[in-house]
Short mmCIF file of C-alpha atoms and ligand atoms in Angstrom, two decimals:
data_model
loop_
_atom_site.label_atom_id
_atom_site.label_comp_id
_atom_site.label_asym_id
_atom_site.label_seq_id
_atom_site.Cartn_x
_atom_site.Cartn_y
_atom_site.Cartn_z
CA MET F 1 14.65 26.95 21.22
CA ILE F 2 15.79 25.90 17.83
CA SER F 3 19.49 26.23 17.28
CA LYS F 4 20.41 28.33 14.28
CA GLN F 5 23.45 26.10 13.89
CA GLY F 6 21.18 23.10 13.57
CA ILE F 7 23.00 21.03 16.15
CA ILE F 8 20.23 20.46 18.57
CA VAL F 9 19.14 17.58 20.13
CA CYS F 10 17.90 16.47 23.38
CA LEU F 11 14.39 17.67 23.12
CA THR F 12 14.44 19.51 26.38
CA PHE F 13 16.41 21.84 24.12
CA GLU F 14 18.28 23.63 26.79
CA PRO F 15 21.90 22.83 26.57
CA ILE F 16 22.66 22.39 22.91
CA VAL F 17 24.71 19.25 22.78
CA GLU F 18 25.48 17.41 19.61
CA VAL F 19 24.85 13.68 19.89
CA SER F 20 24.58 11.16 17.10
CA TYR F 21 20.99 10.31 18.00
CA MET F 22 18.31 11.40 20.43
CA GLN F 23 17.75 9.45 23.60
CA ASN F 24 14.83 9.12 26.02
CA VAL F 25 12.53 11.51 24.23
CA LYS F 26 8.75 11.58 24.79
CA ILE F 27 7.07 10.78 21.48
CA SER F 28 3.34 10.88 20.77
CA VAL F 29 2.34 8.82 17.74
CA LEU F 30 -1.07 9.69 16.30
CA GLY F 31 -2.60 6.80 14.34
CA LEU F 32 -1.86 3.26 15.57
CA GLY F 33 -2.40 1.52 12.26
CA HIS F 34 -0.19 -0.57 10.01
CA ILE F 35 2.50 2.12 9.96
CA GLY F 36 1.95 4.07 13.19
CA LEU F 37 1.92 1.10 15.57
CA PRO F 38 5.16 -0.58 14.40
CA THR F 39 6.85 2.83 14.28
CA ALA F 40 5.68 3.67 17.81
CA LEU F 41 6.91 0.31 19.10
CA LEU F 42 10.27 0.67 17.36
CA PHE F 43 10.80 4.05 19.01
CA ALA F 44 9.73 2.56 22.36
CA SER F 45 12.07 -0.39 22.02
CA ALA F 46 14.88 2.06 21.23
CA GLY F 47 14.34 3.51 24.72
CA HIS F 48 12.01 6.44 24.06
CA ASN F 49 8.89 7.08 26.11
CA VAL F 50 6.09 6.53 23.58
CA VAL F 51 2.42 7.40 23.85
CA GLY F 52 0.27 5.90 21.08
CA ILE F 53 -2.86 7.90 20.30
CA ASP F 54 -5.77 6.62 18.26
CA THR F 55 -9.32 7.90 17.86
CA ASP F 56 -10.46 4.26 17.73
CA LYS F 57 -11.03 3.48 21.42
CA ARG F 58 -11.36 -0.25 20.71
CA LYS F 59 -7.78 -0.28 19.38
CA VAL F 60 -6.51 1.67 22.39
CA ASP F 61 -8.24 -0.70 24.84
CA LEU F 62 -6.90 -3.76 23.04
CA LEU F 63 -3.34 -2.44 23.15
CA ASN F 64 -3.56 -1.49 26.82
CA SER F 65 -4.81 -4.98 27.63
CA GLY F 66 -1.75 -6.43 25.88
CA GLU F 67 -3.39 -7.44 22.59
CA LEU F 68 -2.53 -6.43 19.05
CA PRO F 69 -5.30 -5.03 16.81
CA PHE F 70 -3.80 -6.69 13.69
CA GLN F 71 -1.11 -9.18 12.75
CA GLU F 72 2.18 -8.47 11.05
CA PRO F 73 5.32 -10.63 11.13
CA GLY F 74 7.49 -9.68 14.13
CA LEU F 75 4.90 -7.33 15.67
CA ASP F 76 4.18 -9.62 18.60
CA GLU F 77 7.84 -9.81 19.67
CA LEU F 78 8.29 -6.07 19.15
CA PHE F 79 5.21 -5.35 21.29
CA LYS F 80 6.62 -7.47 24.12
CA LYS F 81 10.01 -5.78 23.85
CA ALA F 82 8.50 -2.27 23.80
CA LYS F 83 5.88 -2.85 26.51
CA ASN F 84 7.54 -0.91 29.33
CA ASN F 85 7.99 2.21 27.21
CA PHE F 86 4.61 2.23 25.46
CA ARG F 87 1.02 3.02 26.39
CA ALA F 88 -2.03 3.86 24.32
CA THR F 89 -4.67 6.56 24.78
CA THR F 90 -7.26 8.54 22.82
CA GLU F 91 -6.08 11.96 24.02
CA VAL F 92 -3.03 13.96 22.98
CA GLU F 93 -0.76 15.22 25.76
CA GLU F 94 2.39 17.33 25.95
CA SER F 95 5.37 15.68 24.28
CA ASP F 96 8.75 16.40 22.75
CA VAL F 97 7.78 14.86 19.42
CA PHE F 98 4.43 14.37 17.66
CA LEU F 99 4.33 11.86 14.81
CA ILE F 100 1.28 11.67 12.51
CA ALA F 101 0.56 8.34 10.77
CA VAL F 102 -3.15 8.65 10.00
CA PRO F 103 -4.92 7.49 6.82
CA THR F 104 -4.89 9.59 3.65
CA PRO F 105 -7.40 7.85 1.38
CA LEU F 106 -8.32 8.88 -2.14
CA GLU F 107 -11.58 10.75 -2.52
CA GLU F 108 -13.04 8.70 -5.37
CA ARG F 109 -15.23 11.34 -7.03
CA THR F 110 -12.58 14.04 -7.20
CA LYS F 111 -9.49 11.79 -7.39
CA ALA F 112 -7.96 14.03 -4.71
CA ALA F 113 -6.51 13.19 -1.31
CA ASP F 114 -8.94 13.13 1.59
CA LEU F 115 -6.88 15.05 4.16
CA ARG F 116 -9.47 15.16 6.91
CA TYR F 117 -7.51 12.79 9.21
CA VAL F 118 -4.28 14.77 8.82
CA LYS F 119 -6.17 17.96 9.63
CA SER F 120 -7.88 16.42 12.66
CA ALA F 121 -4.52 15.08 13.97
CA ALA F 122 -2.97 18.56 13.57
CA GLU F 123 -5.96 20.09 15.40
CA MET F 124 -5.40 17.63 18.25
CA ILE F 125 -1.69 18.51 18.46
CA TRP F 126 -1.54 22.32 18.35
CA PRO F 127 -3.02 23.01 21.82
CA HIS F 128 -0.16 20.93 23.30
CA LEU F 129 2.63 22.31 21.14
CA LYS F 130 5.63 23.85 22.95
CA LYS F 131 8.79 25.59 21.83
CA GLY F 132 11.39 23.14 20.60
CA ASN F 133 8.91 20.38 19.73
CA LEU F 134 9.27 18.32 16.55
CA VAL F 135 6.21 17.42 14.45
CA ILE F 136 6.62 14.60 11.93
CA LEU F 137 4.11 13.82 9.19
CA GLU F 138 4.55 10.22 8.00
CA SER F 139 1.23 9.89 6.15
CA THR F 140 1.46 9.88 2.35
CA VAL F 141 0.26 13.28 1.15
CA PRO F 142 0.12 15.43 -2.01
CA PRO F 143 3.01 17.87 -2.52
CA LYS F 144 2.72 21.04 -0.38
CA THR F 145 0.48 19.44 2.28
CA THR F 146 3.08 19.89 5.04
CA GLU F 147 3.58 23.54 4.17
CA ARG F 148 0.01 24.56 3.30
CA ILE F 149 -2.19 22.32 5.46
CA LEU F 150 -0.18 21.06 8.43
CA VAL F 151 1.90 24.13 9.32
CA PRO F 152 -0.99 26.67 9.38
CA ILE F 153 -2.97 24.46 11.79
CA LEU F 154 0.06 23.96 14.07
CA GLU F 155 0.72 27.71 14.06
CA LYS F 156 -2.67 28.28 15.74
CA SER F 157 -0.53 27.62 18.84
CA GLY F 158 0.99 31.08 18.37
CA LEU F 159 4.38 29.47 17.68
CA LYS F 160 6.18 29.83 14.36
CA ALA F 161 7.12 26.70 12.43
CA GLY F 162 10.83 26.57 11.66
CA GLU F 163 11.57 29.19 14.31
CA ASP F 164 9.88 27.87 17.44
CA PHE F 165 9.27 24.26 16.51
CA TYR F 166 10.46 21.80 13.87
CA VAL F 167 8.31 20.20 11.16
CA VAL F 168 9.24 17.42 8.74
CA HIS F 169 7.63 15.06 6.31
CA CYS F 170 9.11 11.58 6.58
CA PRO F 171 7.29 9.27 4.17
CA GLU F 172 7.02 5.55 4.74
CA ARG F 173 8.06 2.95 2.14
CA ALA F 174 7.31 -0.27 4.00
CA ILE F 175 5.35 -3.10 2.46
CA PRO F 176 2.72 -5.18 4.32
CA GLY F 177 4.13 -8.53 5.39
CA LYS F 178 7.63 -7.03 5.81
CA THR F 179 6.67 -3.76 7.47
CA ILE F 180 8.93 -3.96 10.50
CA TYR F 181 11.97 -5.14 8.59
CA GLU F 182 11.50 -2.42 6.00
CA ILE F 183 10.80 0.40 8.50
CA VAL F 184 14.15 -0.44 10.09
CA HIS F 185 16.25 -1.28 7.03
CA ASN F 186 14.91 0.80 4.13
CA ASP F 187 16.62 4.04 3.24
CA ARG F 188 14.59 7.04 4.37
CA ILE F 189 13.92 10.49 3.03
CA ILE F 190 13.32 13.26 5.54
CA GLY F 191 12.09 16.60 4.25
CA GLY F 192 12.23 19.53 6.63
CA ILE F 193 10.43 22.84 6.39
CA THR F 194 13.89 24.07 7.38
CA PRO F 195 17.24 22.24 7.14
CA GLU F 196 17.39 22.25 10.95
CA SER F 197 14.06 20.44 11.15
CA ALA F 198 15.38 17.68 8.91
CA GLU F 199 18.60 17.38 10.94
CA VAL F 200 16.73 17.03 14.22
CA ALA F 201 14.37 14.40 12.81
CA LYS F 202 17.34 12.48 11.41
CA LYS F 203 18.82 12.25 14.89
CA LEU F 204 15.56 10.86 16.20
CA TYR F 205 15.13 8.25 13.45
CA ALA F 206 18.77 7.22 13.79
CA SER F 207 17.78 5.64 17.11
CA PHE F 208 16.41 2.59 15.21
CA VAL F 209 16.76 3.09 11.42
CA LYS F 210 19.57 1.04 9.89
CA GLY F 211 19.12 2.29 6.30
CA ASN F 212 20.63 5.53 5.03
CA ILE F 213 18.78 8.73 5.89
CA TYR F 214 18.72 11.41 3.20
CA LEU F 215 17.65 14.96 3.92
CA THR F 216 15.74 17.37 1.71
CA ASP F 217 12.87 19.88 1.92
CA ALA F 218 9.33 18.83 2.86
CA THR F 219 7.75 19.25 -0.59
CA THR F 220 10.49 17.23 -2.29
CA ALA F 221 10.04 14.45 0.27
CA GLU F 222 6.28 14.41 -0.41
CA PHE F 223 6.95 14.31 -4.14
CA VAL F 224 9.60 11.57 -3.89
CA LYS F 225 7.28 9.20 -2.05
CA LEU F 226 4.60 9.69 -4.69
CA ILE F 227 6.81 9.36 -7.75
CA GLU F 228 8.18 6.03 -6.53
CA ASN F 229 4.73 4.50 -6.83
CA THR F 230 3.91 6.51 -9.94
CA TYR F 231 6.99 5.03 -11.61
CA ARG F 232 5.64 1.56 -10.87
CA ASP F 233 2.10 2.39 -11.97
CA VAL F 234 3.25 3.86 -15.30
CA ASN F 235 5.54 0.91 -15.98
CA ILE F 236 2.77 -1.57 -15.21
CA ALA F 237 0.46 0.37 -17.54
CA LEU F 238 3.07 0.08 -20.27
CA VAL F 239 3.22 -3.71 -20.05
CA ASN F 240 -0.56 -3.96 -19.71
CA GLU F 241 -0.88 -2.07 -22.98
CA LEU F 242 1.86 -4.21 -24.56
CA ALA F 243 0.02 -7.36 -23.39
CA GLN F 244 -3.04 -6.29 -25.36
CA ILE F 245 -0.95 -5.40 -28.43
CA ALA F 246 0.88 -8.74 -28.22
CA GLU F 247 -2.44 -10.57 -28.43
CA ASP F 248 -3.27 -8.58 -31.59
CA TYR F 249 -0.07 -9.91 -33.16
CA GLY F 250 -0.61 -13.46 -31.95
CA ILE F 251 2.49 -13.48 -29.76
CA ASN F 252 3.10 -14.17 -26.09
CA ILE F 253 3.89 -11.04 -24.03
CA TRP F 254 5.44 -13.12 -21.23
CA GLU F 255 7.98 -14.62 -23.63
CA ALA F 256 8.55 -11.20 -25.24
CA ILE F 257 9.19 -9.51 -21.86
CA GLU F 258 11.62 -12.22 -20.80
CA LEU F 259 13.57 -11.74 -24.00
CA ALA F 260 13.44 -7.92 -23.87
CA ASN F 261 14.74 -8.01 -20.29
CA LYS F 262 17.90 -9.72 -21.55
CA HIS F 263 18.87 -6.18 -22.64
CA PRO F 264 21.21 -4.81 -19.95
CA ARG F 265 19.22 -1.58 -19.52
CA VAL F 266 15.63 -2.87 -19.86
CA ASN F 267 13.51 -4.07 -16.99
CA LEU F 268 9.88 -4.40 -18.06
CA HIS F 269 7.36 -5.11 -15.31
CA LYS F 270 4.73 -7.89 -15.38
CA PRO F 271 1.28 -7.36 -16.87
CA GLY F 272 -1.82 -8.29 -14.86
CA PRO F 273 -5.55 -7.80 -14.39
CA GLY F 274 -5.10 -4.39 -12.71
CA VAL F 275 -3.36 -2.63 -9.87
CA GLY F 276 -4.55 -2.30 -6.28
CA GLY F 277 -3.42 -1.64 -2.73
CA HIS F 278 -3.21 1.56 -0.79
CA CYS F 279 -0.23 2.99 -2.69
CA ILE F 280 0.23 2.30 -6.41
CA ALA F 281 -3.39 2.84 -7.38
CA ILE F 282 -3.65 6.03 -5.29
CA ASP F 283 -0.36 7.91 -5.11
CA PRO F 284 -0.27 8.87 -8.83
CA TRP F 285 -3.49 10.87 -8.30
CA PHE F 286 -1.84 12.73 -5.41
CA VAL F 287 1.09 13.70 -7.66
CA ILE F 288 -1.08 15.46 -10.18
CA GLN F 289 -3.84 16.87 -8.02
CA ASN F 290 -2.24 20.31 -7.64
CA SER F 291 -0.67 20.42 -11.08
CA SER F 292 -2.11 21.23 -14.48
CA ASN F 293 0.10 18.52 -16.01
CA GLY F 294 0.05 14.76 -15.70
CA ARG F 295 -1.32 13.35 -18.95
CA MET F 296 0.85 10.24 -18.94
CA ILE F 297 0.13 9.62 -15.28
CA SER F 298 -3.65 9.81 -15.72
CA LEU F 299 -3.47 7.68 -18.85
CA ALA F 300 -1.52 5.03 -16.93
CA ARG F 301 -4.17 5.11 -14.20
CA TYR F 302 -6.85 4.68 -16.87
CA ILE F 303 -5.06 1.73 -18.52
CA ASN F 304 -4.54 -0.06 -15.22
CA ASP F 305 -8.03 0.70 -13.92
CA THR F 306 -9.64 -0.73 -17.05
CA MET F 307 -7.66 -3.98 -17.10
CA PRO F 308 -10.56 -5.79 -15.38
CA ASN F 309 -12.73 -4.72 -18.35
CA TYR F 310 -10.19 -6.25 -20.72
CA VAL F 311 -10.05 -9.49 -18.71
CA LEU F 312 -13.84 -9.66 -18.74
CA ARG F 313 -13.89 -9.22 -22.52
CA LYS F 314 -11.45 -12.11 -22.91
CA VAL F 315 -13.42 -14.31 -20.52
CA ARG F 316 -16.64 -13.49 -22.34
CA GLU F 317 -15.03 -14.52 -25.64
CA MET F 318 -14.00 -17.85 -24.11
CA LEU F 319 -17.47 -18.54 -22.71
CA LYS F 320 -19.47 -17.29 -25.70
CA ASP F 321 -21.38 -20.57 -26.06
CA ILE F 322 -22.38 -20.83 -22.40
CA HIS F 323 -25.62 -19.24 -21.23
CA PHE F 324 -25.43 -17.36 -17.92
CA PRO F 325 -21.97 -18.66 -17.01
CA THR F 326 -20.72 -19.10 -13.48
CA VAL F 327 -17.19 -17.81 -13.00
CA THR F 328 -14.94 -18.54 -10.04
CA VAL F 329 -12.52 -15.77 -9.14
CA PHE F 330 -9.22 -17.08 -7.76
CA GLY F 331 -7.77 -14.39 -5.54
CA VAL F 332 -9.21 -11.07 -4.43
CA ALA F 333 -6.14 -9.77 -2.60
CA TYR F 334 -4.58 -6.91 -4.52
CA LYS F 335 -1.35 -8.90 -4.82
CA GLY F 336 -0.05 -12.39 -4.20
CA ASN F 337 0.40 -14.02 -0.80
CA VAL F 338 -1.21 -11.22 1.26
CA ASP F 339 -4.67 -10.86 2.83
CA ASP F 340 -5.09 -7.22 1.82
CA ALA F 341 -7.95 -6.54 -0.64
CA ARG F 342 -7.82 -2.72 -0.57
CA GLU F 343 -8.40 -1.20 -4.03
CA THR F 344 -8.27 -4.69 -5.50
CA PRO F 345 -8.93 -5.00 -9.25
CA ALA F 346 -10.85 -8.19 -8.40
CA LEU F 347 -13.75 -6.12 -7.09
CA ARG F 348 -14.08 -4.20 -10.35
CA PHE F 349 -13.90 -7.44 -12.33
CA ILE F 350 -16.61 -9.02 -10.17
CA LYS F 351 -18.96 -6.03 -10.40
CA LEU F 352 -18.51 -5.72 -14.17
CA ALA F 353 -19.01 -9.46 -14.64
CA GLU F 354 -22.19 -9.44 -12.55
CA ASN F 355 -23.53 -6.53 -14.59
CA ASP F 356 -22.80 -8.62 -17.65
CA GLY F 357 -24.96 -11.52 -16.42
CA PHE F 358 -22.23 -13.73 -14.94
CA LYS F 359 -22.71 -15.52 -11.63
CA ILE F 360 -19.59 -15.03 -9.49
CA LYS F 361 -18.05 -17.20 -6.80
CA VAL F 362 -14.93 -16.20 -4.90
CA TYR F 363 -12.00 -18.20 -3.55
CA ASP F 364 -9.10 -16.59 -1.71
CA PRO F 365 -7.16 -18.59 0.90
CA PHE F 366 -5.68 -15.44 2.50
CA VAL F 367 -8.34 -12.72 2.53
CA LYS F 368 -10.63 -12.72 5.59
CA GLU F 369 -12.95 -9.80 4.81
CA PHE F 370 -14.47 -8.96 1.45
CA GLU F 371 -17.68 -7.54 -0.06
CA TYR F 372 -18.60 -10.97 -1.45
CA PRO F 373 -18.79 -14.32 0.37
CA LEU F 374 -15.43 -16.08 0.54
CA LEU F 375 -15.97 -19.77 -0.21
CA SER F 376 -13.93 -22.91 0.30
CA LEU F 377 -12.13 -24.14 -2.80
CA GLU F 378 -14.65 -26.94 -3.25
CA GLU F 379 -17.71 -24.67 -2.91
CA ALA F 380 -16.15 -22.09 -5.20
CA VAL F 381 -15.44 -24.42 -8.12
CA LYS F 382 -18.53 -26.66 -7.80
CA ASP F 383 -20.65 -26.35 -10.97
CA SER F 384 -18.55 -23.40 -12.15
CA ASP F 385 -17.82 -22.90 -15.85
CA CYS F 386 -14.57 -20.99 -15.63
CA ILE F 387 -11.78 -20.07 -13.22
CA VAL F 388 -10.31 -16.58 -13.54
CA VAL F 389 -7.00 -16.07 -11.76
CA ILE F 390 -6.82 -12.46 -10.56
CA THR F 391 -4.20 -12.74 -7.79
CA ASP F 392 -0.85 -14.52 -8.01
CA HIS F 393 -1.04 -16.42 -4.72
CA GLU F 394 1.79 -18.96 -4.76
CA VAL F 395 -0.57 -21.73 -3.54
CA PHE F 396 -2.55 -21.60 -6.79
CA LYS F 397 0.44 -23.15 -8.54
CA PHE F 398 -0.01 -26.33 -6.55
CA LEU F 399 -3.74 -26.90 -7.11
CA ASP F 400 -4.74 -30.15 -8.76
CA PRO F 401 -6.61 -29.36 -12.01
CA GLU F 402 -7.86 -32.99 -12.31
CA GLU F 403 -9.61 -32.77 -8.96
CA ILE F 404 -10.94 -29.25 -9.60
CA GLY F 405 -12.12 -30.17 -13.10
CA ARG F 406 -14.21 -33.04 -11.74
CA LEU F 407 -16.28 -30.56 -9.70
CA MET F 408 -16.84 -28.04 -12.49
CA ARG F 409 -19.64 -27.86 -15.06
CA HIS F 410 -17.30 -26.70 -17.85
CA LYS F 411 -13.53 -26.61 -17.81
CA PHE F 412 -12.28 -23.16 -18.74
CA VAL F 413 -9.49 -21.24 -17.05
CA PHE F 414 -8.27 -17.70 -17.67
CA ASP F 415 -4.90 -17.04 -16.06
CA GLY F 416 -4.58 -13.30 -15.53
CA ARG F 417 -1.15 -13.69 -13.85
CA ASN F 418 0.55 -16.42 -15.88
CA ILE F 419 1.17 -18.52 -12.78
CA LEU F 420 -0.52 -21.85 -13.50
CA ASP F 421 1.16 -24.84 -15.10
CA HIS F 422 -0.80 -24.49 -18.33
CA LYS F 423 0.22 -27.84 -19.79
CA LYS F 424 -1.03 -29.60 -16.68
CA TRP F 425 -4.38 -27.78 -16.82
CA LYS F 426 -4.73 -28.57 -20.55
CA LYS F 427 -3.95 -32.21 -19.85
CA ALA F 428 -6.77 -32.20 -17.27
CA GLY F 429 -9.17 -31.15 -20.06
CA PHE F 430 -9.21 -27.37 -19.52
CA THR F 431 -9.37 -24.75 -22.24
CA VAL F 432 -6.64 -22.38 -21.08
CA LYS F 433 -6.17 -18.71 -21.92
CA VAL F 434 -3.47 -16.46 -20.48
CA LEU F 435 -3.53 -12.67 -20.29
CA GLY F 436 -1.29 -11.29 -23.02
CA ASN F 437 -0.67 -14.61 -24.73
CA GLY F 438 -1.96 -14.54 -28.31
CA LYS F 439 -0.37 -17.93 -29.06
CA GLU F 440 -2.27 -21.14 -28.72
CA ILE F 441 -1.21 -23.06 -25.64
CA LEU F 442 0.12 -26.43 -26.73
N1 LIG U 1 0.18 0.47 5.31
C1 LIG U 1 1.27 0.63 4.55
O1 LIG U 1 1.93 -0.34 4.19
C2 LIG U 1 1.73 2.02 4.13
C3 LIG U 1 2.92 2.13 3.41
C4 LIG U 1 3.37 3.39 3.05
C5 LIG U 1 2.64 4.52 3.43
N2 LIG U 1 1.47 4.37 4.15
C6 LIG U 1 0.75 5.59 4.53
O2 LIG U 1 0.78 5.71 5.96
C7 LIG U 1 -0.41 6.35 6.41
C8 LIG U 1 -1.09 5.47 7.46
O3 LIG U 1 -1.47 4.26 6.84
P1 LIG U 1 -1.87 2.96 7.66
O4 LIG U 1 -1.88 1.83 6.68
O5 LIG U 1 -1.02 2.85 8.89
O6 LIG U 1 -3.37 3.34 8.08
P2 LIG U 1 -4.37 2.49 9.01
O7 LIG U 1 -5.71 2.69 8.45
O8 LIG U 1 -3.82 1.11 9.19
O9 LIG U 1 -4.26 3.21 10.42
C9 LIG U 1 -4.52 4.56 10.64
C10 LIG U 1 -4.99 4.76 12.09
O10 LIG U 1 -5.16 6.16 12.29
C11 LIG U 1 -6.25 6.33 13.20
N3 LIG U 1 -6.68 7.74 13.16
C12 LIG U 1 -7.43 8.40 12.24
N4 LIG U 1 -7.52 9.72 12.56
C13 LIG U 1 -6.80 9.90 13.70
C14 LIG U 1 -6.49 11.01 14.52
N5 LIG U 1 -6.91 12.23 14.21
N6 LIG U 1 -5.73 10.82 15.62
C15 LIG U 1 -5.27 9.59 15.94
N7 LIG U 1 -5.53 8.48 15.21
C16 LIG U 1 -6.28 8.64 14.10
C17 LIG U 1 -7.26 5.31 12.72
O11 LIG U 1 -8.22 5.02 13.71
C18 LIG U 1 -6.34 4.12 12.41
O12 LIG U 1 -6.18 3.28 13.54
C19 LIG U 1 -1.28 6.59 5.16
O13 LIG U 1 -1.04 7.88 4.69
C20 LIG U 1 -0.73 5.57 4.17
O14 LIG U 1 -0.94 5.96 2.83
C21 LIG U 1 1.01 3.16 4.50
#
């Protein structure tokens, strides 16, 4: 039973003993993806008995045969460390804790969250729910999802949320490439449907989290996660708009931002050819989906989503004398130095450019899977007329423009990220344009 004093803890829930964190609890983690798997393994390596559940049988079989379904720094070591306390399966079973880390994609046509995986996970849990259990929703969701979608499904068990079992939303802030470090070290927000729920979940997370843990209600926690990314999206939209205005005035936005950021209370973001990934381009839509407000947020989404159109217009201006130009896209990952192309602005640029009569070739040294063929550097630049830098992969800085220029038909480069050494590319005979730079490059 849930303690009214909120000092519960061992999830057998009989004697109510206050401890600083929970030990040896049985935790079922639903969704063994980029967030669920590291989280499950962290709980297992902290001594809990963890069952990982995924509807993808291939993933389950791989894990049970000792292989990882994807790579992430540190995951291999963590998997080895957690092995004795972790197993994977496709079926939910009785547990003390159920943790949901399933996908919550954006439904493109309606710009609303597709909550079907959250609902199906909740449907899988409720037949196994017992008094005193804790259910954690880690998936990113629109405000009120925990209260209005998750709880009613769980209550099909006949138990009452907040009275018979605990429910919290505990959003994840980790970034691909540093997921494990960030899951452990970032500060966390836990929102309970009751204060007791949040307290119990805090004791569980304290078994491996080294960051601070802040408690609030479930809807606030949902909202907080979303406004973090909305803040970034709106700020990027601001500089993307300023980049276009700067070109109108014949000035360089990159220089202007550097100077403006000398102000002690100003921190302008960097402009670019658009925003991608599974968070910044999506979460702002979740914020406004159940609200009649949100004009600035939708405008920011519009500005960022149409940056590929702006880049294309600039590229077209550069190549106005070339019939049926071939353009090489440098980078299709949504951001530098990662292999993740989800929601990438590169795809929109490529599709728009193709519709405009351009032939497109793609080079990305990190991305393994993409809608278009990924070519070697040499194949990608051979007989091309122009390079368009979409992603700020560090390695692009070290490319040799002399060598690349020798393979190309015409030597044009559009730097959408301001990462190339422009003088070097000019010296190699390239006409160079930079997003947001209205000054001539000398
Ligand atoms: N990846 C990140 O860096 C990140 C960061 C912050 C927040 N998030 C959020 O975390 C959530 C999970 O994201 P992810 O990147 O780990 O997703 P993912 O696509 O990598 O993995 C999700 C897994 O859930 C499984 N699944 C779907 N329905 C299921 C069900 N009913 N029961 C069990 N398994 C099921 C899928 O087969 C898949 O293996 C999303 O809401 C996402 O927005 C992700």
